[in-house]
PDB file of C-alpha atoms and ligand atoms in Angstrom:
ATOM      1  CA  MET Y   1      22.894 -69.739 -10.761  1.00 82.00           C
ATOM      2  CA  PRO Y   2      21.563 -66.177 -10.697  1.00 92.00           C
ATOM      3  CA  ASP Y   3      19.955 -64.689 -13.776  1.00 94.00           C
ATOM      4  CA  TYR Y   4      21.953 -61.864 -15.364  1.00 95.00           C
ATOM      5  CA  ASN Y   5      19.938 -59.288 -17.306  1.00 95.00           C
ATOM      6  CA  ASN Y   6      22.398 -57.220 -19.347  1.00 93.00           C
ATOM      7  CA  ALA Y   7      19.818 -54.711 -20.564  1.00 94.00           C
ATOM      8  CA  ARG Y   8      18.605 -53.908 -17.057  1.00 94.00           C
ATOM      9  CA  ARG Y   9      21.977 -54.485 -15.424  1.00 94.00           C
ATOM     10  CA  GLU Y  10      20.229 -56.612 -12.867  1.00 95.00           C
ATOM     11  CA  ALA Y  11      21.393 -59.870 -11.299  1.00 95.00           C
ATOM     12  CA  ARG Y  12      18.460 -61.817  -9.879  1.00 95.00           C
ATOM     13  CA  ALA Y  13      19.132 -64.599  -7.390  1.00 96.00           C
ATOM     14  CA  THR Y  14      16.860 -66.900  -5.387  1.00 96.00           C
ATOM     15  CA  VAL Y  15      16.983 -67.455  -1.641  1.00 96.00           C
ATOM     16  CA  VAL Y  16      14.702 -70.242  -0.406  1.00 96.00           C
ATOM     17  CA  TYR Y  17      13.402 -70.457   3.151  1.00 96.00           C
ATOM     18  CA  ALA Y  18      13.099 -74.135   4.075  1.00 96.00           C
ATOM     19  CA  GLY Y  19      12.247 -75.950   7.302  1.00 96.00           C
ATOM     20  CA  PRO Y  20       9.424 -77.966   8.847  1.00 94.00           C
ATOM     21  CA  GLY Y  21       5.783 -76.883   8.741  1.00 91.00           C
ATOM     22  CA  ARG Y  22       4.961 -73.886  10.941  1.00 93.00           C
ATOM     23  CA  SER Y  23       8.556 -73.084  11.874  1.00 96.00           C
ATOM     24  CA  GLY Y  24       8.070 -69.437  10.853  1.00 95.00           C
ATOM     25  CA  LYS Y  25       9.153 -69.228   7.192  1.00 93.00           C
ATOM     26  CA  THR Y  26       6.195 -67.143   6.035  1.00 89.00           C
ATOM     27  CA  THR Y  27       6.516 -64.965   9.137  1.00 91.00           C
ATOM     28  CA  ASN Y  28      10.076 -64.084   8.083  1.00 93.00           C
ATOM     29  CA  LEU Y  29       8.897 -63.001   4.641  1.00 90.00           C
ATOM     30  CA  GLU Y  30       5.950 -61.069   6.042  1.00 86.00           C
ATOM     31  CA  TYR Y  31       8.270 -59.117   8.281  1.00 90.00           C
ATOM     32  CA  ILE Y  32      10.688 -58.386   5.431  1.00 89.00           C
ATOM     33  CA  GLN Y  33       7.782 -57.376   3.206  1.00 84.00           C
ATOM     34  CA  GLY Y  34       6.444 -55.018   5.838  1.00 84.00           C
ATOM     35  CA  ALA Y  35       9.851 -53.427   6.258  1.00 85.00           C
ATOM     36  CA  MET Y  36      10.960 -53.102   2.656  1.00 79.00           C
ATOM     37  CA  GLY Y  37       8.922 -54.458  -0.184  1.00 63.00           C
ATOM     38  CA  ARG Y  38       5.763 -55.782  -1.746  1.00 64.00           C
ATOM     39  CA  GLY Y  39       4.854 -59.413  -2.055  1.00 58.00           C
ATOM     40  CA  GLU Y  40       2.810 -61.578  -4.343  1.00 60.00           C
ATOM     41  CA  LEU Y  41       1.707 -65.180  -4.071  1.00 52.00           C
ATOM     42  CA  VAL Y  42       2.725 -67.565  -6.809  1.00 61.00           C
ATOM     43  CA  GLY Y  43       1.028 -70.924  -7.262  1.00 56.00           C
ATOM     44  CA  ILE Y  44       2.961 -74.074  -7.952  1.00 58.00           C
ATOM     45  CA  ASN Y  45       1.214 -76.991  -9.585  1.00 55.00           C
ATOM     46  CA  THR Y  46       2.695 -80.303  -8.527  1.00 55.00           C
ATOM     47  CA  GLU Y  47       2.127 -83.720 -10.012  1.00 53.00           C
ATOM     48  CA  GLY Y  48      -0.008 -86.062  -7.964  1.00 56.00           C
ATOM     49  CA  GLU Y  49      -0.685 -83.473  -5.328  1.00 50.00           C
ATOM     50  CA  ARG Y  50      -3.208 -80.706  -5.148  1.00 52.00           C
ATOM     51  CA  THR Y  51      -2.087 -77.241  -6.107  1.00 55.00           C
ATOM     52  CA  VAL Y  52      -0.177 -75.702  -3.270  1.00 61.00           C
ATOM     53  CA  PHE Y  53       1.280 -72.260  -2.887  1.00 65.00           C
ATOM     54  CA  CYS Y  54       4.644 -70.937  -2.064  1.00 75.00           C
ATOM     55  CA  ASP Y  55       5.302 -67.374  -0.980  1.00 79.00           C
ATOM     56  CA  LEU Y  56       7.339 -65.261  -3.350  1.00 81.00           C
ATOM     57  CA  LEU Y  57       8.737 -61.881  -2.339  1.00 81.00           C
ATOM     58  CA  PRO Y  58      10.957 -60.033  -4.831  1.00 83.00           C
ATOM     59  CA  VAL Y  59      13.242 -57.481  -3.200  1.00 83.00           C
ATOM     60  CA  ARG Y  60      16.007 -55.160  -4.383  1.00 82.00           C
ATOM     61  CA  LEU Y  61      19.110 -55.431  -2.308  1.00 83.00           C
ATOM     62  CA  GLY Y  62      21.512 -52.770  -3.323  1.00 82.00           C
ATOM     63  CA  GLU Y  63      24.233 -51.918  -5.724  1.00 88.00           C
ATOM     64  CA  LEU Y  64      26.849 -54.050  -7.444  1.00 92.00           C
ATOM     65  CA  PRO Y  65      29.926 -52.925  -9.402  1.00 89.00           C
ATOM     66  CA  GLU Y  66      29.525 -51.243 -12.809  1.00 89.00           C
ATOM     67  CA  GLY Y  67      26.021 -49.962 -12.168  1.00 92.00           C
ATOM     68  CA  TRP Y  68      24.524 -53.417 -11.689  1.00 94.00           C
ATOM     69  CA  ARG Y  69      21.863 -54.057  -9.060  1.00 94.00           C
ATOM     70  CA  LEU Y  70      21.193 -57.150  -6.990  1.00 95.00           C
ATOM     71  CA  ALA Y  71      17.601 -58.390  -6.859  1.00 93.00           C
ATOM     72  CA  ILE Y  72      16.566 -61.425  -4.886  1.00 93.00           C
ATOM     73  CA  ASN Y  73      13.489 -63.593  -5.043  1.00 92.00           C
ATOM     74  CA  LEU Y  74      12.695 -64.809  -1.551  1.00 92.00           C
ATOM     75  CA  LYS Y  75      10.635 -67.989  -1.546  1.00 92.00           C
ATOM     76  CA  THR Y  76       9.274 -70.353   1.067  1.00 91.00           C
ATOM     77  CA  VAL Y  77       8.757 -74.063   0.653  1.00 90.00           C
ATOM     78  CA  PRO Y  78       5.483 -75.538   1.872  1.00 84.00           C
ATOM     79  CA  GLY Y  79       6.613 -77.373   4.996  1.00 79.00           C
ATOM     80  CA  GLN Y  80       3.875 -79.969   5.442  1.00 80.00           C
ATOM     81  CA  ILE Y  81       5.290 -83.472   4.982  1.00 80.00           C
ATOM     82  CA  GLN Y  82       3.018 -84.361   2.064  1.00 80.00           C
ATOM     83  CA  TYR Y  83       4.063 -81.483  -0.204  1.00 85.00           C
ATOM     84  CA  ILE Y  84       7.399 -82.984  -1.160  1.00 87.00           C
ATOM     85  CA  GLY Y  85       6.728 -82.441  -4.884  1.00 87.00           C
ATOM     86  CA  ALA Y  86       6.301 -78.722  -4.336  1.00 85.00           C
ATOM     87  CA  ARG Y  87       9.435 -78.583  -2.204  1.00 88.00           C
ATOM     88  CA  LYS Y  88      11.404 -80.208  -5.016  1.00 91.00           C
ATOM     89  CA  LEU Y  89      10.174 -77.577  -7.471  1.00 88.00           C
ATOM     90  CA  VAL Y  90      10.886 -74.622  -5.217  1.00 89.00           C
ATOM     91  CA  LEU Y  91      14.342 -76.018  -4.432  1.00 92.00           C
ATOM     92  CA  ARG Y  92      15.354 -76.483  -8.057  1.00 91.00           C
ATOM     93  CA  LYS Y  93      18.028 -73.807  -8.283  1.00 88.00           C
ATOM     94  CA  PRO Y  94      18.460 -71.912  -5.034  1.00 96.00           C
ATOM     95  CA  ASP Y  95      21.407 -69.538  -4.752  1.00 96.00           C
ATOM     96  CA  ALA Y  96      21.184 -69.845  -0.966  1.00 97.00           C
ATOM     97  CA  VAL Y  97      18.955 -71.646   1.522  1.00 97.00           C
ATOM     98  CA  VAL Y  98      17.821 -70.398   4.921  1.00 98.00           C
ATOM     99  CA  PHE Y  99      16.776 -73.287   7.150  1.00 98.00           C
ATOM    100  CA  VAL Y 100      14.198 -72.023   9.654  1.00 98.00           C
ATOM    101  CA  ALA Y 101      14.242 -74.415  12.604  1.00 98.00           C
ATOM    102  CA  ASP Y 102      11.560 -74.405  15.303  1.00 98.00           C
ATOM    103  CA  SER Y 103      13.175 -74.135  18.747  1.00 98.00           C
ATOM    104  CA  SER Y 104      10.348 -76.020  20.492  1.00 98.00           C
ATOM    105  CA  ALA Y 105      11.600 -79.275  22.038  1.00 98.00           C
ATOM    106  CA  ARG Y 106       8.598 -81.003  20.496  1.00 98.00           C
ATOM    107  CA  ARG Y 107       9.803 -80.051  16.997  1.00 98.00           C
ATOM    108  CA  LEU Y 108      13.417 -81.183  17.271  1.00 98.00           C
ATOM    109  CA  GLU Y 109      12.725 -84.382  15.375  1.00 98.00           C
ATOM    110  CA  ALA Y 110      10.695 -82.528  12.729  1.00 97.00           C
ATOM    111  CA  ASN Y 111      13.624 -80.141  12.238  1.00 98.00           C
ATOM    112  CA  ARG Y 112      15.994 -83.031  11.779  1.00 98.00           C
ATOM    113  CA  TYR Y 113      13.681 -84.758   9.330  1.00 96.00           C
ATOM    114  CA  ALA Y 114      13.213 -81.577   7.264  1.00 95.00           C
ATOM    115  CA  LEU Y 115      16.941 -80.908   7.172  1.00 96.00           C
ATOM    116  CA  ASP Y 116      17.742 -84.452   6.001  1.00 96.00           C
ATOM    117  CA  GLU Y 117      15.063 -84.163   3.350  1.00 95.00           C
ATOM    118  CA  LEU Y 118      16.370 -80.760   2.253  1.00 96.00           C
ATOM    119  CA  GLN Y 119      19.822 -82.207   1.637  1.00 95.00           C
ATOM    120  CA  ARG Y 120      18.383 -85.155  -0.280  1.00 95.00           C
ATOM    121  CA  ILE Y 121      16.273 -82.854  -2.468  1.00 95.00           C
ATOM    122  CA  LEU Y 122      19.187 -80.548  -3.230  1.00 95.00           C
ATOM    123  CA  ILE Y 123      21.300 -83.507  -4.307  1.00 94.00           C
ATOM    124  CA  ASP Y 124      18.443 -85.097  -6.315  1.00 92.00           C
ATOM    125  CA  ASN Y 125      18.021 -81.752  -8.082  1.00 90.00           C
ATOM    126  CA  SER Y 126      21.687 -81.911  -9.134  1.00 88.00           C
ATOM    127  CA  ASN Y 127      22.765 -79.045  -6.931  1.00 85.00           C
ATOM    128  CA  ASP Y 128      26.365 -78.968  -5.839  1.00 83.00           C
ATOM    129  CA  LEU Y 129      25.929 -78.713  -2.066  1.00 81.00           C
ATOM    130  CA  ARG Y 130      29.253 -76.886  -1.749  1.00 80.00           C
ATOM    131  CA  ARG Y 131      27.820 -74.137  -3.964  1.00 84.00           C
ATOM    132  CA  VAL Y 132      24.501 -73.692  -2.170  1.00 93.00           C
ATOM    133  CA  PRO Y 133      25.223 -71.602   0.914  1.00 95.00           C
ATOM    134  CA  LEU Y 134      23.149 -72.561   3.961  1.00 97.00           C
ATOM    135  CA  VAL Y 135      22.187 -70.227   6.789  1.00 98.00           C
ATOM    136  CA  MET Y 136      20.535 -71.637   9.907  1.00 98.00           C
ATOM    137  CA  GLN Y 137      17.866 -69.740  11.822  1.00 98.00           C
ATOM    138  CA  TYR Y 138      16.779 -70.970  15.267  1.00 98.00           C
ATOM    139  CA  ASN Y 139      13.353 -69.396  15.475  1.00 98.00           C
ATOM    140  CA  LYS Y 140      10.830 -69.028  18.302  1.00 98.00           C
ATOM    141  CA  ARG Y 141      13.470 -68.348  20.944  1.00 98.00           C
ATOM    142  CA  ASP Y 142      10.641 -66.944  23.086  1.00 98.00           C
ATOM    143  CA  LEU Y 143       9.088 -70.391  23.663  1.00 98.00           C
ATOM    144  CA  ALA Y 144       9.244 -71.792  27.202  1.00 98.00           C
ATOM    145  CA  ASP Y 145      10.199 -75.250  25.922  1.00 98.00           C
ATOM    146  CA  ARG Y 146      12.978 -73.995  23.636  1.00 98.00           C
ATOM    147  CA  VAL Y 147      15.947 -76.268  23.102  1.00 98.00           C
ATOM    148  CA  ALA Y 148      19.293 -74.758  24.166  1.00 98.00           C
ATOM    149  CA  LEU Y 149      21.193 -73.150  21.303  1.00 98.00           C
ATOM    150  CA  ASP Y 150      24.264 -75.341  21.703  1.00 98.00           C
ATOM    151  CA  GLU Y 151      22.093 -78.449  21.515  1.00 98.00           C
ATOM    152  CA  MET Y 152      20.397 -77.180  18.358  1.00 98.00           C
ATOM    153  CA  GLN Y 153      23.809 -76.444  16.898  1.00 98.00           C
ATOM    154  CA  ALA Y 154      25.052 -79.939  17.773  1.00 98.00           C
ATOM    155  CA  VAL Y 155      21.998 -81.692  16.338  1.00 97.00           C
ATOM    156  CA  LEU Y 156      21.281 -79.538  13.288  1.00 98.00           C
ATOM    157  CA  ASN Y 157      24.483 -77.755  12.377  1.00 97.00           C
ATOM    158  CA  PRO Y 158      27.538 -79.980  12.778  1.00 95.00           C
ATOM    159  CA  GLY Y 159      29.007 -78.356   9.667  1.00 94.00           C
ATOM    160  CA  GLY Y 160      29.067 -74.943  11.327  1.00 96.00           C
ATOM    161  CA  ALA Y 161      26.941 -72.957   8.866  1.00 97.00           C
ATOM    162  CA  PRO Y 162      26.262 -69.359   9.964  1.00 97.00           C
ATOM    163  CA  ALA Y 163      23.406 -69.436  12.496  1.00 98.00           C
ATOM    164  CA  TRP Y 164      21.000 -66.843  13.919  1.00 98.00           C
ATOM    165  CA  PRO Y 165      18.623 -67.103  16.886  1.00 98.00           C
ATOM    166  CA  SER Y 166      15.359 -65.350  16.092  1.00 98.00           C
ATOM    167  CA  ARG Y 167      11.891 -64.338  17.126  1.00 98.00           C
ATOM    168  CA  ALA Y 168      10.409 -63.826  13.688  1.00 98.00           C
ATOM    169  CA  VAL Y 169       7.017 -62.714  15.076  1.00 97.00           C
ATOM    170  CA  ASP Y 170       8.783 -59.665  16.508  1.00 97.00           C
ATOM    171  CA  GLY Y 171      11.289 -59.359  13.667  1.00 97.00           C
ATOM    172  CA  VAL Y 172      14.241 -60.213  15.903  1.00 98.00           C
ATOM    173  CA  GLY Y 173      16.975 -61.917  13.887  1.00 98.00           C
ATOM    174  CA  VAL Y 174      15.041 -61.686  10.614  1.00 97.00           C
ATOM    175  CA  PHE Y 175      17.319 -59.179   8.885  1.00 96.00           C
ATOM    176  CA  GLY Y 176      20.431 -60.683  10.466  1.00 97.00           C
ATOM    177  CA  THR Y 177      19.552 -63.996   8.834  1.00 98.00           C
ATOM    178  CA  LEU Y 178      18.628 -62.420   5.518  1.00 96.00           C
ATOM    179  CA  GLY Y 179      21.777 -60.280   5.498  1.00 95.00           C
ATOM    180  CA  GLU Y 180      23.926 -63.341   6.026  1.00 97.00           C
ATOM    181  CA  ALA Y 181      22.308 -65.185   3.111  1.00 97.00           C
ATOM    182  CA  VAL Y 182      22.472 -62.121   0.868  1.00 95.00           C
ATOM    183  CA  SER Y 183      26.132 -61.482   1.575  1.00 94.00           C
ATOM    184  CA  LEU Y 184      26.937 -65.080   0.622  1.00 95.00           C
ATOM    185  CA  VAL Y 185      24.970 -64.685  -2.616  1.00 95.00           C
ATOM    186  CA  ARG Y 186      26.528 -61.286  -3.294  1.00 95.00           C
ATOM    187  CA  GLN Y 187      30.079 -62.648  -3.069  1.00 93.00           C
ATOM    188  CA  ARG Y 188      29.310 -65.142  -5.771  1.00 93.00           C
ATOM    189  CA  VAL Y 189      27.450 -62.648  -7.973  1.00 94.00           C
ATOM    190  CA  VAL Y 190      30.304 -60.142  -7.791  1.00 94.00           C
ATOM    191  CA  ALA Y 191      32.794 -62.846  -8.809  1.00 93.00           C
ATOM    192  CA  GLU Y 192      30.578 -64.035 -11.661  1.00 93.00           C
ATOM    193  CA  LEU Y 193      29.967 -60.494 -12.887  1.00 92.00           C
ATOM    194  CA  ALA Y 194      33.710 -59.825 -12.940  1.00 91.00           C
ATOM    195  CA  ALA Y 195      34.261 -63.022 -14.909  1.00 90.00           C
ATOM    196  CA  ARG Y 196      31.506 -62.120 -17.383  1.00 86.00           C
ATOM    197  CA  MET Y 197      32.899 -58.642 -17.918  1.00 82.00           C
ATOM    198  CA  GLY Y 198      36.378 -60.060 -18.362  1.00 79.00           C
ATOM    199  CA  LEU Y 199      35.069 -62.410 -21.053  1.00 65.00           C
ATOM    200  CA  ALA Y 200      32.967 -59.703 -22.702  1.00 63.00           C
ATOM    201  CA  ALA Y 201      35.999 -57.414 -22.912  1.00 54.00           C
ATOM    202  CA  VAL Y 202      38.102 -59.933 -24.881  1.00 48.00           C
TER     203      VAL Y 202
HETATM  204  N1  LIG J 301       6.156 -67.993  19.573  1.00 92.66           N
HETATM  205  C1  LIG J 301       6.560 -67.726  18.337  1.00 92.66           C
HETATM  206  N2  LIG J 301       5.749 -68.006  17.303  1.00 92.66           N
HETATM  207  C2  LIG J 301       6.191 -67.729  16.057  1.00 92.66           C
HETATM  208  C3  LIG J 301       7.460 -67.154  15.809  1.00 92.66           C
HETATM  209  N3  LIG J 301       7.607 -67.009  14.466  1.00 92.66           N
HETATM  210  C4  LIG J 301       6.474 -67.477  13.910  1.00 92.66           C
HETATM  211  N4  LIG J 301       5.604 -67.895  14.861  1.00 92.66           N
HETATM  212  C5  LIG J 301       4.241 -68.438  14.693  1.00 92.66           C
HETATM  213  O1  LIG J 301       4.316 -69.761  14.188  1.00 92.66           O
HETATM  214  C6  LIG J 301       3.180 -70.050  13.378  1.00 92.66           C
HETATM  215  C7  LIG J 301       3.614 -70.570  12.017  1.00 92.66           C
HETATM  216  O2  LIG J 301       4.322 -69.554  11.331  1.00 92.66           O
HETATM  217  P1  LIG J 301       4.439 -69.530   9.732  1.00 92.66           P
HETATM  218  O3  LIG J 301       5.326 -68.395   9.376  1.00 92.66           O
HETATM  219  O4  LIG J 301       3.101 -69.570   9.104  1.00 92.66           O
HETATM  220  O5  LIG J 301       5.179 -70.927   9.482  1.00 92.66           O
HETATM  221  P2  LIG J 301       5.603 -71.615   8.104  1.00 92.66           P
HETATM  222  O6  LIG J 301       4.744 -72.820   7.947  1.00 92.66           O
HETATM  223  O7  LIG J 301       7.037 -72.021   8.336  1.00 92.66           O
HETATM  224  O8  LIG J 301       5.470 -70.630   6.985  1.00 92.66           O
HETATM  225  C8  LIG J 301       2.398 -68.743  13.279  1.00 92.66           C
HETATM  226  O9  LIG J 301       1.344 -68.786  14.207  1.00 92.66           O
HETATM  227  C9  LIG J 301       3.431 -67.687  13.658  1.00 92.66           C
HETATM  228  O10 LIG J 301       2.862 -66.535  14.216  1.00 92.66           O
HETATM  229  C10 LIG J 301       8.307 -66.853  16.935  1.00 92.66           C
HETATM  230  O11 LIG J 301       9.421 -66.358  16.828  1.00 92.66           O
HETATM  231  N5  LIG J 301       7.808 -67.181  18.170  1.00 92.66           N
HETATM  232 MG1  LIG J 302       4.263 -70.781   5.254  1.00 92.66          MG
END
């Protein structure tokens, strides 16, 4: 659920970049930061694990009706297997999730594992999966041992979520993926804003 700040007329939503370790999540945010914003690093303290860090990049993404603006916090989950506590925290209330898969054949199983875990965490965190839009990104399309796109789709995306091939190191596909996630968030924010204004007007 986005945060609605009436005084500032700003709706702030959260898009989380998930996926296995080293799939390119931070690289996506670095590219976005370089192109449009400024980033800061926020620490997350997890129980029973050492302090780990997630990346947080706040960005402004345009106008909404009635003079409202849409702001989005982009976050990455730490992908290493052992940081499950941190992943649970970061994935508490996402308004959309981008799953960054690694196209290397050697990482197919790691992608599958991370995706299964992502779904379990979202459900454990009481998210309604139908209300958390998912966008797939097949990253590292430059690798020689890349898995064919239709195989990645078959293995990782049987539900047919929107999917983008990418080369995040070069920025290819980064804004396509982000735009897809943002437009899904925006649809919901616009509907919720209209409902809030309708209620406020009564
Ligand atoms: N070949 C290739 N390497 C990439 C690509 N995107 C990211 N990387 C590299 O993959 C490594 C891990 O990336 P990083 O963003 O830190 O992964 P994270 O653990 O998901 O945050 C880094 O060395 C990146 O430069 C890509 O499209 N192609
Ligand atoms: Mg990272």
